[in-house]
Amino acid sequence: MSGPSPAAETPRIHTLPNGVRLVCDPAPGVHTVALVVAAGRGARCEGTRESGWSHLLEHMVFKGAAGRNARELAEAIEAGGGQMNAETGFERTVFHVRTLPEGLDGASALLSDILLRPTLDPGDLERERRVVLQEIAEAEDTPDDLVFEMAQAAAFQDQSLGRNILGDAASLARAGAPALADWRARLYAPDRLVIVASGAVDEDALLRLAERDFAAAAASATPASPAPARFTGGIRTDDKSLEQANLVFLCPGLAATDPDAWSAQVFVECLGGGMASRLFQEAREDRGLAYAVDAWGEFWSDCGIVGVFAGCEAESAPDLARLVVEQMVDLAGSPRGAELSRARAQLKAGQFMAAESLLARAEQAASQVLTHGRLVPAPEIAERIDACDASAVQRAGARLLGSGLAAAAVLGPSAAHPAAEAFRSRLQSLAGTA
């Protein structure tokens, strides 16, 4: 194993009687605490009628809880030197506070209030609905946001994974206060809540706070559960007057718990994970086809995606699409030793650097508990990455490309639109050689 040795044993997971899980992660030499409460349900649990409700609920719980209004909630956190925020994703909703150690007591109580006892005032709801509609409009006016939404919709047609996390006007209009209260009970049910505190924190003290603030959370009779996802593939194009074409190409990926998940991440890193990656060197440096080009992967509970984003001149888009496929297929067939070593080093560095940020560290621990049911020590992560040799990456690449399925989105001048079909048809013709 080539990586740092842990400074202490892996923190323990404690489970309250109602199913809430708790992790205390002390970090020596720091003077603040990151407190995270992650609910292991998100936008994937929504049907068409509830699209956007999880994100709207995340907004609403900050408007008032347990007798305090939005201003009083903010003042309570900031008076203790804290900062608070939240984020809704497809599979989880994460609330977090950064604070001084003496602010942890109040931060725990406040997060408990907003998750378990939000006011959900109808007047606030109407105003916040308008705020979210403005957020949707802003995303639609941002090309490099919109093109990702288009590609996601093409990849998972008529499924929650293919819908905008923000929802739409019709679905948001259906979210009355009583309906949103029921949705809260299902989304933030205790069996899927994970609390993590990283930094200057004492385990016994944290346990007392968790028992005080979260032990009374009631289980929902009908918890929301996501439907299995199916990568359908497809094409989306939109003619907009832009200086550059924005392109997103997607292939089916792997689940976070798949044995080949780390090898798939090495594949992605080799493909487009930095300035030394294949796509940056081939598409930008050698051929000048794109100014921006990179690859990424998403790894959910039962599926994933591998994607490439690029910004380029419209006339170059079809050539760029074909180049992307050719590099993917060549990488799946014959990864090079030097690029594998670079990719493994980059992935390990990213993991270890994240562990040096208290907030990232707490969020990573919560994600591991929700995904794997346990904490994954840094040495084990490094060993898994180091095990991704050429044969493992070839195997992952064959799985990623083997179906021949693809999704593509092109936003910009019409001259770029053929790139979508160029990517799909080229992948279908070459997939069998991967």
PDB file of C-alpha atoms in Angstrom, residues 35-330:
ATOM      1  CA  LEU A  35     -21.046  18.515  11.616  1.00  0.00           C
ATOM      2  CA  VAL A  36     -22.857  16.703   8.815  1.00  0.00           C
ATOM      3  CA  VAL A  37     -26.308  15.143   8.804  1.00  0.00           C
ATOM      4  CA  ALA A  38     -26.890  13.157   5.619  1.00  0.00           C
ATOM      5  CA  ALA A  39     -30.264  11.759   4.661  1.00  0.00           C
ATOM      6  CA  GLY A  40     -29.768   8.803   2.368  1.00  0.00           C
ATOM      7  CA  ARG A  41     -32.687   9.691   0.140  1.00  0.00           C
ATOM      8  CA  GLY A  42     -32.936  12.348  -2.542  1.00  0.00           C
ATOM      9  CA  ALA A  43     -34.457  13.184  -5.897  1.00  0.00           C
ATOM     10  CA  ARG A  44     -34.337   9.566  -7.115  1.00  0.00           C
ATOM     11  CA  CYS A  45     -37.193   8.785  -4.729  1.00  0.00           C
ATOM     12  CA  GLU A  46     -39.519  11.181  -6.537  1.00  0.00           C
ATOM     13  CA  GLY A  47     -42.213  10.230  -9.002  1.00  0.00           C
ATOM     14  CA  THR A  48     -43.218  12.600 -11.765  1.00  0.00           C
ATOM     15  CA  ARG A  49     -45.755  14.304  -9.513  1.00  0.00           C
ATOM     16  CA  GLU A  50     -43.154  14.937  -6.782  1.00  0.00           C
ATOM     17  CA  SER A  51     -40.323  16.066  -9.055  1.00  0.00           C
ATOM     18  CA  GLY A  52     -38.309  18.744  -7.279  1.00  0.00           C
ATOM     19  CA  TRP A  53     -39.923  18.234  -3.867  1.00  0.00           C
ATOM     20  CA  SER A  54     -36.719  17.048  -2.181  1.00  0.00           C
ATOM     21  CA  HIS A  55     -34.856  20.176  -3.240  1.00  0.00           C
ATOM     22  CA  LEU A  56     -37.802  22.431  -2.371  1.00  0.00           C
ATOM     23  CA  LEU A  57     -37.990  20.801   1.060  1.00  0.00           C
ATOM     24  CA  GLU A  58     -34.279  21.445   1.593  1.00  0.00           C
ATOM     25  CA  HIS A  59     -34.995  25.139   0.970  1.00  0.00           C
ATOM     26  CA  MET A  60     -38.071  25.190   3.185  1.00  0.00           C
ATOM     27  CA  VAL A  61     -36.561  23.724   6.347  1.00  0.00           C
ATOM     28  CA  PHE A  62     -34.298  26.777   6.613  1.00  0.00           C
ATOM     29  CA  LYS A  63     -37.321  29.109   6.628  1.00  0.00           C
ATOM     30  CA  GLY A  64     -38.358  28.203  10.146  1.00  0.00           C
ATOM     31  CA  ALA A  65     -38.269  25.383  12.679  1.00  0.00           C
ATOM     32  CA  ALA A  66     -39.265  24.732  16.286  1.00  0.00           C
ATOM     33  CA  GLY A  67     -40.590  28.251  16.826  1.00  0.00           C
ATOM     34  CA  ARG A  68     -37.686  30.124  15.179  1.00  0.00           C
ATOM     35  CA  ASN A  69     -37.894  31.946  11.862  1.00  0.00           C
ATOM     36  CA  ALA A  70     -35.241  31.962   9.131  1.00  0.00           C
ATOM     37  CA  ARG A  71     -33.406  34.961  10.570  1.00  0.00           C
ATOM     38  CA  GLU A  72     -33.331  33.492  14.070  1.00  0.00           C
ATOM     39  CA  LEU A  73     -31.993  30.176  12.753  1.00  0.00           C
ATOM     40  CA  ALA A  74     -29.196  31.961  10.882  1.00  0.00           C
ATOM     41  CA  GLU A  75     -28.364  34.144  13.861  1.00  0.00           C
ATOM     42  CA  ALA A  76     -28.216  31.121  16.167  1.00  0.00           C
ATOM     43  CA  ILE A  77     -25.594  29.439  13.994  1.00  0.00           C
ATOM     44  CA  GLU A  78     -23.544  32.535  13.258  1.00  0.00           C
ATOM     45  CA  ALA A  79     -23.522  33.685  16.900  1.00  0.00           C
ATOM     46  CA  GLY A  80     -21.421  30.608  17.669  1.00  0.00           C
ATOM     47  CA  GLY A  81     -19.041  31.281  14.777  1.00  0.00           C
ATOM     48  CA  GLY A  82     -20.787  28.773  12.530  1.00  0.00           C
ATOM     49  CA  GLN A  83     -21.690  28.524   8.859  1.00  0.00           C
ATOM     50  CA  MET A  84     -24.531  26.351   7.575  1.00  0.00           C
ATOM     51  CA  ASN A  85     -25.575  25.018   4.194  1.00  0.00           C
ATOM     52  CA  ALA A  86     -27.209  22.033   2.463  1.00  0.00           C
ATOM     53  CA  GLU A  87     -27.337  20.247  -0.877  1.00  0.00           C
ATOM     54  CA  THR A  88     -29.832  17.910  -2.522  1.00  0.00           C
ATOM     55  CA  GLY A  89     -28.583  15.176  -4.832  1.00  0.00           C
ATOM     56  CA  PHE A  90     -30.178  12.224  -6.564  1.00  0.00           C
ATOM     57  CA  GLU A  91     -29.532   9.803  -3.699  1.00  0.00           C
ATOM     58  CA  ARG A  92     -29.010  11.948  -0.618  1.00  0.00           C
ATOM     59  CA  THR A  93     -29.614  15.302   0.989  1.00  0.00           C
ATOM     60  CA  VAL A  94     -26.734  16.656   3.053  1.00  0.00           C
ATOM     61  CA  PHE A  95     -26.886  19.345   5.743  1.00  0.00           C
ATOM     62  CA  HIS A  96     -23.676  20.671   7.227  1.00  0.00           C
ATOM     63  CA  VAL A  97     -22.371  23.171   9.745  1.00  0.00           C
ATOM     64  CA  ARG A  98     -18.819  24.404  10.320  1.00  0.00           C
ATOM     65  CA  THR A  99     -18.414  25.828  13.794  1.00  0.00           C
ATOM     66  CA  LEU A 100     -16.201  26.312  16.823  1.00  0.00           C
ATOM     67  CA  PRO A 101     -16.207  23.421  19.321  1.00  0.00           C
ATOM     68  CA  GLU A 102     -18.374  25.387  21.753  1.00  0.00           C
ATOM     69  CA  GLY A 103     -20.923  25.843  18.952  1.00  0.00           C
ATOM     70  CA  LEU A 104     -21.445  22.107  18.419  1.00  0.00           C
ATOM     71  CA  ASP A 105     -24.223  21.844  21.018  1.00  0.00           C
ATOM     72  CA  GLY A 106     -26.303  24.536  19.322  1.00  0.00           C
ATOM     73  CA  ALA A 107     -25.499  23.247  15.828  1.00  0.00           C
ATOM     74  CA  SER A 108     -26.737  19.764  16.675  1.00  0.00           C
ATOM     75  CA  ALA A 109     -29.952  21.133  18.177  1.00  0.00           C
ATOM     76  CA  LEU A 110     -30.544  23.389  15.174  1.00  0.00           C
ATOM     77  CA  LEU A 111     -29.994  20.637  12.582  1.00  0.00           C
ATOM     78  CA  SER A 112     -32.347  18.415  14.555  1.00  0.00           C
ATOM     79  CA  ASP A 113     -34.986  21.154  14.522  1.00  0.00           C
ATOM     80  CA  ILE A 114     -34.817  21.857  10.796  1.00  0.00           C
ATOM     81  CA  LEU A 115     -34.806  18.187   9.790  1.00  0.00           C
ATOM     82  CA  LEU A 116     -37.402  16.926  12.267  1.00  0.00           C
ATOM     83  CA  ARG A 117     -39.506  19.971  13.206  1.00  0.00           C
ATOM     84  CA  PRO A 118     -39.609  22.452  10.308  1.00  0.00           C
ATOM     85  CA  THR A 119     -42.462  24.969  10.300  1.00  0.00           C
ATOM     86  CA  LEU A 120     -43.340  24.619   6.572  1.00  0.00           C
ATOM     87  CA  ASP A 121     -45.415  27.791   6.619  1.00  0.00           C
ATOM     88  CA  PRO A 122     -47.678  28.090   3.516  1.00  0.00           C
ATOM     89  CA  GLY A 123     -46.680  31.729   3.005  1.00  0.00           C
ATOM     90  CA  ASP A 124     -42.990  30.857   3.094  1.00  0.00           C
ATOM     91  CA  LEU A 125     -43.683  27.959   0.755  1.00  0.00           C
ATOM     92  CA  GLU A 126     -45.238  30.180  -1.880  1.00  0.00           C
ATOM     93  CA  ARG A 127     -42.284  32.581  -1.761  1.00  0.00           C
ATOM     94  CA  GLU A 128     -39.718  29.785  -1.862  1.00  0.00           C
ATOM     95  CA  ARG A 129     -41.462  28.178  -4.811  1.00  0.00           C
ATOM     96  CA  ARG A 130     -40.846  31.406  -6.732  1.00  0.00           C
ATOM     97  CA  VAL A 131     -37.193  31.357  -5.668  1.00  0.00           C
ATOM     98  CA  VAL A 132     -36.753  27.810  -7.008  1.00  0.00           C
ATOM     99  CA  LEU A 133     -38.454  28.766 -10.285  1.00  0.00           C
ATOM    100  CA  GLN A 134     -35.878  31.537 -10.626  1.00  0.00           C
ATOM    101  CA  GLU A 135     -33.150  28.993  -9.915  1.00  0.00           C
ATOM    102  CA  ILE A 136     -34.535  26.801 -12.710  1.00  0.00           C
ATOM    103  CA  ALA A 137     -34.582  29.769 -15.096  1.00  0.00           C
ATOM    104  CA  GLU A 138     -31.006  30.632 -14.198  1.00  0.00           C
ATOM    105  CA  ALA A 139     -29.859  27.072 -14.921  1.00  0.00           C
ATOM    106  CA  GLU A 140     -31.622  27.157 -18.281  1.00  0.00           C
ATOM    107  CA  ASP A 141     -29.740  30.352 -19.122  1.00  0.00           C
ATOM    108  CA  THR A 142     -26.375  28.752 -18.290  1.00  0.00           C
ATOM    109  CA  PRO A 143     -25.224  26.608 -21.237  1.00  0.00           C
ATOM    110  CA  ASP A 144     -22.767  24.422 -19.336  1.00  0.00           C
ATOM    111  CA  ASP A 145     -25.503  23.616 -16.811  1.00  0.00           C
ATOM    112  CA  LEU A 146     -28.272  23.058 -19.321  1.00  0.00           C
ATOM    113  CA  VAL A 147     -26.294  20.690 -21.533  1.00  0.00           C
ATOM    114  CA  PHE A 148     -25.717  18.359 -18.571  1.00  0.00           C
ATOM    115  CA  GLU A 149     -29.452  18.318 -17.843  1.00  0.00           C
ATOM    116  CA  MET A 150     -30.121  17.503 -21.494  1.00  0.00           C
ATOM    117  CA  ALA A 151     -27.659  14.607 -21.470  1.00  0.00           C
ATOM    118  CA  GLN A 152     -29.035  13.213 -18.210  1.00  0.00           C
ATOM    119  CA  ALA A 153     -32.562  13.321 -19.626  1.00  0.00           C
ATOM    120  CA  ALA A 154     -31.398  11.450 -22.726  1.00  0.00           C
ATOM    121  CA  ALA A 155     -29.563   8.809 -20.693  1.00  0.00           C
ATOM    122  CA  PHE A 156     -32.448   8.007 -18.332  1.00  0.00           C
ATOM    123  CA  GLN A 157     -35.612   8.777 -20.266  1.00  0.00           C
ATOM    124  CA  ASP A 158     -38.846   8.921 -18.241  1.00  0.00           C
ATOM    125  CA  GLN A 159     -37.036   8.125 -14.969  1.00  0.00           C
ATOM    126  CA  SER A 160     -36.214  10.108 -11.858  1.00  0.00           C
ATOM    127  CA  LEU A 161     -32.503  10.033 -12.735  1.00  0.00           C
ATOM    128  CA  GLY A 162     -33.367  11.775 -15.986  1.00  0.00           C
ATOM    129  CA  ARG A 163     -35.347  14.602 -14.412  1.00  0.00           C
ATOM    130  CA  ASN A 164     -34.010  17.910 -13.177  1.00  0.00           C
ATOM    131  CA  ILE A 165     -33.382  17.795  -9.420  1.00  0.00           C
ATOM    132  CA  LEU A 166     -34.990  21.248  -9.243  1.00  0.00           C
ATOM    133  CA  GLY A 167     -38.298  19.986 -10.670  1.00  0.00           C
ATOM    134  CA  ASP A 168     -40.597  22.064 -12.848  1.00  0.00           C
ATOM    135  CA  ALA A 169     -43.418  24.559 -12.404  1.00  0.00           C
ATOM    136  CA  ALA A 170     -46.200  21.952 -12.522  1.00  0.00           C
ATOM    137  CA  SER A 171     -44.658  19.566 -10.003  1.00  0.00           C
ATOM    138  CA  LEU A 172     -43.648  22.362  -7.620  1.00  0.00           C
ATOM    139  CA  ALA A 173     -47.188  23.755  -7.693  1.00  0.00           C
ATOM    140  CA  ARG A 174     -48.432  20.417  -6.306  1.00  0.00           C
ATOM    141  CA  ALA A 175     -46.167  20.670  -3.240  1.00  0.00           C
ATOM    142  CA  GLY A 176     -48.566  22.067  -0.644  1.00  0.00           C
ATOM    143  CA  ALA A 177     -47.467  22.310   2.995  1.00  0.00           C
ATOM    144  CA  PRO A 178     -49.231  19.077   4.138  1.00  0.00           C
ATOM    145  CA  ALA A 179     -47.831  17.108   1.192  1.00  0.00           C
ATOM    146  CA  LEU A 180     -44.355  18.471   1.850  1.00  0.00           C
ATOM    147  CA  ALA A 181     -44.640  17.560   5.543  1.00  0.00           C
ATOM    148  CA  ASP A 182     -45.438  13.962   4.573  1.00  0.00           C
ATOM    149  CA  TRP A 183     -42.548  13.991   2.108  1.00  0.00           C
ATOM    150  CA  ARG A 184     -40.201  15.197   4.878  1.00  0.00           C
ATOM    151  CA  ALA A 185     -41.204  12.300   7.123  1.00  0.00           C
ATOM    152  CA  ARG A 186     -40.388   9.817   4.391  1.00  0.00           C
ATOM    153  CA  LEU A 187     -37.243  11.479   3.057  1.00  0.00           C
ATOM    154  CA  TYR A 188     -35.581  12.124   6.413  1.00  0.00           C
ATOM    155  CA  ALA A 189     -36.657   8.881   8.086  1.00  0.00           C
ATOM    156  CA  PRO A 190     -34.200   7.837  10.835  1.00  0.00           C
ATOM    157  CA  ASP A 191     -33.145   4.580   9.189  1.00  0.00           C
ATOM    158  CA  ARG A 192     -31.378   6.650   6.507  1.00  0.00           C
ATOM    159  CA  LEU A 193     -29.943   9.452   8.672  1.00  0.00           C
ATOM    160  CA  VAL A 194     -26.196   9.507   9.287  1.00  0.00           C
ATOM    161  CA  ILE A 195     -24.571  12.066  11.597  1.00  0.00           C
ATOM    162  CA  VAL A 196     -20.820  12.695  11.369  1.00  0.00           C
ATOM    163  CA  ALA A 197     -18.709  15.162  13.338  1.00  0.00           C
ATOM    164  CA  SER A 198     -15.079  15.660  12.284  1.00  0.00           C
ATOM    165  CA  GLY A 199     -12.497  17.836  13.997  1.00  0.00           C
ATOM    166  CA  ALA A 200     -12.275  19.061  17.578  1.00  0.00           C
ATOM    167  CA  VAL A 201     -14.959  16.756  18.947  1.00  0.00           C
ATOM    168  CA  ASP A 202     -15.320  14.333  21.857  1.00  0.00           C
ATOM    169  CA  GLU A 203     -17.086  11.031  21.232  1.00  0.00           C
ATOM    170  CA  ASP A 204     -18.995  10.832  24.517  1.00  0.00           C
ATOM    171  CA  ALA A 205     -20.199  14.418  24.192  1.00  0.00           C
ATOM    172  CA  LEU A 206     -21.323  13.840  20.611  1.00  0.00           C
ATOM    173  CA  LEU A 207     -23.213  10.701  21.607  1.00  0.00           C
ATOM    174  CA  ARG A 208     -25.086  12.660  24.276  1.00  0.00           C
ATOM    175  CA  LEU A 209     -26.027  15.353  21.765  1.00  0.00           C
ATOM    176  CA  ALA A 210     -27.197  12.804  19.180  1.00  0.00           C
ATOM    177  CA  GLU A 211     -29.338  10.989  21.742  1.00  0.00           C
ATOM    178  CA  ARG A 212     -30.809  14.274  22.935  1.00  0.00           C
ATOM    179  CA  ASP A 213     -31.534  15.663  19.461  1.00  0.00           C
ATOM    180  CA  PHE A 214     -32.178  12.701  17.153  1.00  0.00           C
ATOM    181  CA  ALA A 215     -33.255   9.705  19.239  1.00  0.00           C
ATOM    182  CA  ALA A 216     -36.909  10.773  19.084  1.00  0.00           C
ATOM    183  CA  ALA A 217     -37.028  10.852  15.267  1.00  0.00           C
ATOM    184  CA  ALA A 218     -39.979   8.678  14.279  1.00  0.00           C
ATOM    185  CA  ALA A 219     -39.848   6.075  11.544  1.00  0.00           C
ATOM    186  CA  SER A 220     -42.056   6.625   8.508  1.00  0.00           C
ATOM    187  CA  ALA A 221     -44.667   3.994   7.704  1.00  0.00           C
ATOM    188  CA  THR A 222     -43.971   4.272   3.971  1.00  0.00           C
ATOM    189  CA  PRO A 223     -40.369   5.325   3.355  1.00  0.00           C
ATOM    190  CA  ALA A 224     -39.569   6.642  -0.086  1.00  0.00           C
ATOM    191  CA  SER A 225     -37.470   4.228  -2.148  1.00  0.00           C
ATOM    192  CA  PRO A 226     -35.957   4.781  -5.598  1.00  0.00           C
ATOM    193  CA  ALA A 227     -37.034   2.679  -8.541  1.00  0.00           C
ATOM    194  CA  PRO A 228     -34.287   0.700 -10.314  1.00  0.00           C
ATOM    195  CA  ALA A 229     -32.620   2.762 -13.022  1.00  0.00           C
ATOM    196  CA  ARG A 230     -32.178   1.798 -16.665  1.00  0.00           C
ATOM    197  CA  PHE A 231     -29.762   3.565 -19.022  1.00  0.00           C
ATOM    198  CA  THR A 232     -31.822   4.084 -22.171  1.00  0.00           C
ATOM    199  CA  GLY A 233     -29.542   6.331 -24.197  1.00  0.00           C
ATOM    200  CA  GLY A 234     -30.639   8.900 -26.711  1.00  0.00           C
ATOM    201  CA  ILE A 235     -29.894  12.282 -28.219  1.00  0.00           C
ATOM    202  CA  ARG A 236     -30.825  15.848 -27.261  1.00  0.00           C
ATOM    203  CA  THR A 237     -29.882  18.930 -29.281  1.00  0.00           C
ATOM    204  CA  ASP A 238     -30.800  22.589 -28.891  1.00  0.00           C
ATOM    205  CA  ASP A 239     -29.988  25.357 -31.338  1.00  0.00           C
ATOM    206  CA  LYS A 240     -28.717  28.370 -29.404  1.00  0.00           C
ATOM    207  CA  SER A 241     -26.760  31.390 -30.521  1.00  0.00           C
ATOM    208  CA  LEU A 242     -23.516  30.724 -28.644  1.00  0.00           C
ATOM    209  CA  GLU A 243     -19.885  31.314 -29.471  1.00  0.00           C
ATOM    210  CA  GLN A 244     -19.048  27.697 -28.623  1.00  0.00           C
ATOM    211  CA  ALA A 245     -20.874  24.419 -28.822  1.00  0.00           C
ATOM    212  CA  ASN A 246     -21.325  22.616 -25.508  1.00  0.00           C
ATOM    213  CA  LEU A 247     -21.155  18.825 -25.746  1.00  0.00           C
ATOM    214  CA  VAL A 248     -21.830  16.032 -23.263  1.00  0.00           C
ATOM    215  CA  PHE A 249     -21.368  12.353 -24.138  1.00  0.00           C
ATOM    216  CA  LEU A 250     -22.465   9.595 -21.729  1.00  0.00           C
ATOM    217  CA  CYS A 251     -22.060   5.821 -21.489  1.00  0.00           C
ATOM    218  CA  PRO A 252     -23.495   3.463 -18.866  1.00  0.00           C
ATOM    219  CA  GLY A 253     -21.331   3.261 -15.762  1.00  0.00           C
ATOM    220  CA  LEU A 254     -21.093   1.075 -12.669  1.00  0.00           C
ATOM    221  CA  ALA A 255     -22.642   1.133  -9.214  1.00  0.00           C
ATOM    222  CA  ALA A 256     -20.610   2.467  -6.297  1.00  0.00           C
ATOM    223  CA  THR A 257     -20.455  -1.001  -4.750  1.00  0.00           C
ATOM    224  CA  ASP A 258     -19.427  -2.792  -7.955  1.00  0.00           C
ATOM    225  CA  PRO A 259     -16.089  -4.649  -7.631  1.00  0.00           C
ATOM    226  CA  ASP A 260     -14.879  -2.818 -10.755  1.00  0.00           C
ATOM    227  CA  ALA A 261     -15.886   0.658  -9.549  1.00  0.00           C
ATOM    228  CA  TRP A 262     -12.352   1.775  -8.707  1.00  0.00           C
ATOM    229  CA  SER A 263     -11.059   0.427 -12.021  1.00  0.00           C
ATOM    230  CA  ALA A 264     -13.767   2.447 -13.768  1.00  0.00           C
ATOM    231  CA  GLN A 265     -12.544   5.541 -11.939  1.00  0.00           C
ATOM    232  CA  VAL A 266      -8.997   4.846 -13.106  1.00  0.00           C
ATOM    233  CA  PHE A 267     -10.388   4.496 -16.647  1.00  0.00           C
ATOM    234  CA  VAL A 268     -12.086   7.900 -16.350  1.00  0.00           C
ATOM    235  CA  GLU A 269      -8.931   9.523 -14.952  1.00  0.00           C
ATOM    236  CA  CYS A 270      -6.838   8.181 -17.838  1.00  0.00           C
ATOM    237  CA  LEU A 271      -9.425   9.320 -20.346  1.00  0.00           C
ATOM    238  CA  GLY A 272      -9.953  12.915 -19.266  1.00  0.00           C
ATOM    239  CA  GLY A 273      -8.969  13.508 -15.662  1.00  0.00           C
ATOM    240  CA  GLY A 274      -6.335  16.210 -16.083  1.00  0.00           C
ATOM    241  CA  MET A 275      -3.916  18.007 -18.376  1.00  0.00           C
ATOM    242  CA  ALA A 276      -1.950  14.813 -18.995  1.00  0.00           C
ATOM    243  CA  SER A 277      -5.050  12.780 -19.867  1.00  0.00           C
ATOM    244  CA  ARG A 278      -5.685  11.357 -23.303  1.00  0.00           C
ATOM    245  CA  LEU A 279      -8.487  13.722 -24.233  1.00  0.00           C
ATOM    246  CA  PHE A 280      -6.721  16.880 -23.094  1.00  0.00           C
ATOM    247  CA  GLN A 281      -3.575  15.934 -24.973  1.00  0.00           C
ATOM    248  CA  GLU A 282      -5.256  14.604 -28.118  1.00  0.00           C
ATOM    249  CA  ALA A 283      -8.234  16.954 -28.454  1.00  0.00           C
ATOM    250  CA  ARG A 284      -6.732  20.188 -27.195  1.00  0.00           C
ATOM    251  CA  GLU A 285      -2.947  20.043 -27.330  1.00  0.00           C
ATOM    252  CA  ASP A 286      -2.362  17.942 -30.461  1.00  0.00           C
ATOM    253  CA  ARG A 287      -5.394  18.754 -32.651  1.00  0.00           C
ATOM    254  CA  GLY A 288      -6.823  21.976 -31.260  1.00  0.00           C
ATOM    255  CA  LEU A 289     -10.378  20.632 -31.459  1.00  0.00           C
ATOM    256  CA  ALA A 290     -11.532  21.897 -28.062  1.00  0.00           C
ATOM    257  CA  TYR A 291     -10.668  24.530 -25.506  1.00  0.00           C
ATOM    258  CA  ALA A 292     -12.231  22.610 -22.607  1.00  0.00           C
ATOM    259  CA  VAL A 293     -12.503  18.825 -22.402  1.00  0.00           C
ATOM    260  CA  ASP A 294     -12.691  16.492 -19.423  1.00  0.00           C
ATOM    261  CA  ALA A 295     -14.181  13.204 -18.270  1.00  0.00           C
ATOM    262  CA  TRP A 296     -15.960  12.231 -15.054  1.00  0.00           C
ATOM    263  CA  GLY A 297     -17.925   9.391 -13.540  1.00  0.00           C
ATOM    264  CA  GLU A 298     -21.005   9.147 -11.337  1.00  0.00           C
ATOM    265  CA  PHE A 299     -21.423   6.042  -9.170  1.00  0.00           C
ATOM    266  CA  TRP A 300     -24.885   5.596  -7.642  1.00  0.00           C
ATOM    267  CA  SER A 301     -26.366   2.734  -5.620  1.00  0.00           C
ATOM    268  CA  ASP A 302     -27.372   0.546  -8.577  1.00  0.00           C
ATOM    269  CA  CYS A 303     -25.881   2.165 -11.675  1.00  0.00           C
ATOM    270  CA  GLY A 304     -23.619   4.921 -12.917  1.00  0.00           C
ATOM    271  CA  ILE A 305     -22.449   6.928 -15.879  1.00  0.00           C
ATOM    272  CA  VAL A 306     -19.149   7.789 -17.511  1.00  0.00           C
ATOM    273  CA  GLY A 307     -19.231  11.138 -19.244  1.00  0.00           C
ATOM    274  CA  VAL A 308     -17.195  13.578 -21.303  1.00  0.00           C
ATOM    275  CA  PHE A 309     -17.812  17.323 -21.479  1.00  0.00           C
ATOM    276  CA  ALA A 310     -16.298  19.555 -24.141  1.00  0.00           C
ATOM    277  CA  GLY A 311     -16.594  23.105 -25.392  1.00  0.00           C
ATOM    278  CA  CYS A 312     -15.519  23.634 -28.977  1.00  0.00           C
ATOM    279  CA  GLU A 313     -16.193  25.398 -32.269  1.00  0.00           C
ATOM    280  CA  ALA A 314     -19.368  24.104 -33.870  1.00  0.00           C
ATOM    281  CA  GLU A 315     -17.603  22.888 -37.009  1.00  0.00           C
ATOM    282  CA  SER A 316     -15.162  20.823 -34.940  1.00  0.00           C
ATOM    283  CA  ALA A 317     -17.823  19.059 -32.880  1.00  0.00           C
ATOM    284  CA  PRO A 318     -18.382  15.946 -35.066  1.00  0.00           C
ATOM    285  CA  ASP A 319     -14.638  15.293 -35.345  1.00  0.00           C
ATOM    286  CA  LEU A 320     -14.287  15.732 -31.607  1.00  0.00           C
ATOM    287  CA  ALA A 321     -17.136  13.261 -30.973  1.00  0.00           C
ATOM    288  CA  ARG A 322     -15.443  10.598 -33.064  1.00  0.00           C
ATOM    289  CA  LEU A 323     -12.095  11.253 -31.369  1.00  0.00           C
ATOM    290  CA  VAL A 324     -13.683  10.765 -27.943  1.00  0.00           C
ATOM    291  CA  VAL A 325     -15.032   7.353 -28.949  1.00  0.00           C
ATOM    292  CA  GLU A 326     -11.738   6.281 -30.495  1.00  0.00           C
ATOM    293  CA  GLN A 327      -9.839   7.205 -27.348  1.00  0.00           C
ATOM    294  CA  MET A 328     -12.344   5.404 -25.131  1.00  0.00           C
ATOM    295  CA  VAL A 329     -12.116   2.241 -27.205  1.00  0.00           C
ATOM    296  CA  ASP A 330      -8.318   2.360 -27.432  1.00  0.00           C
TER     297      ASP A 330
END
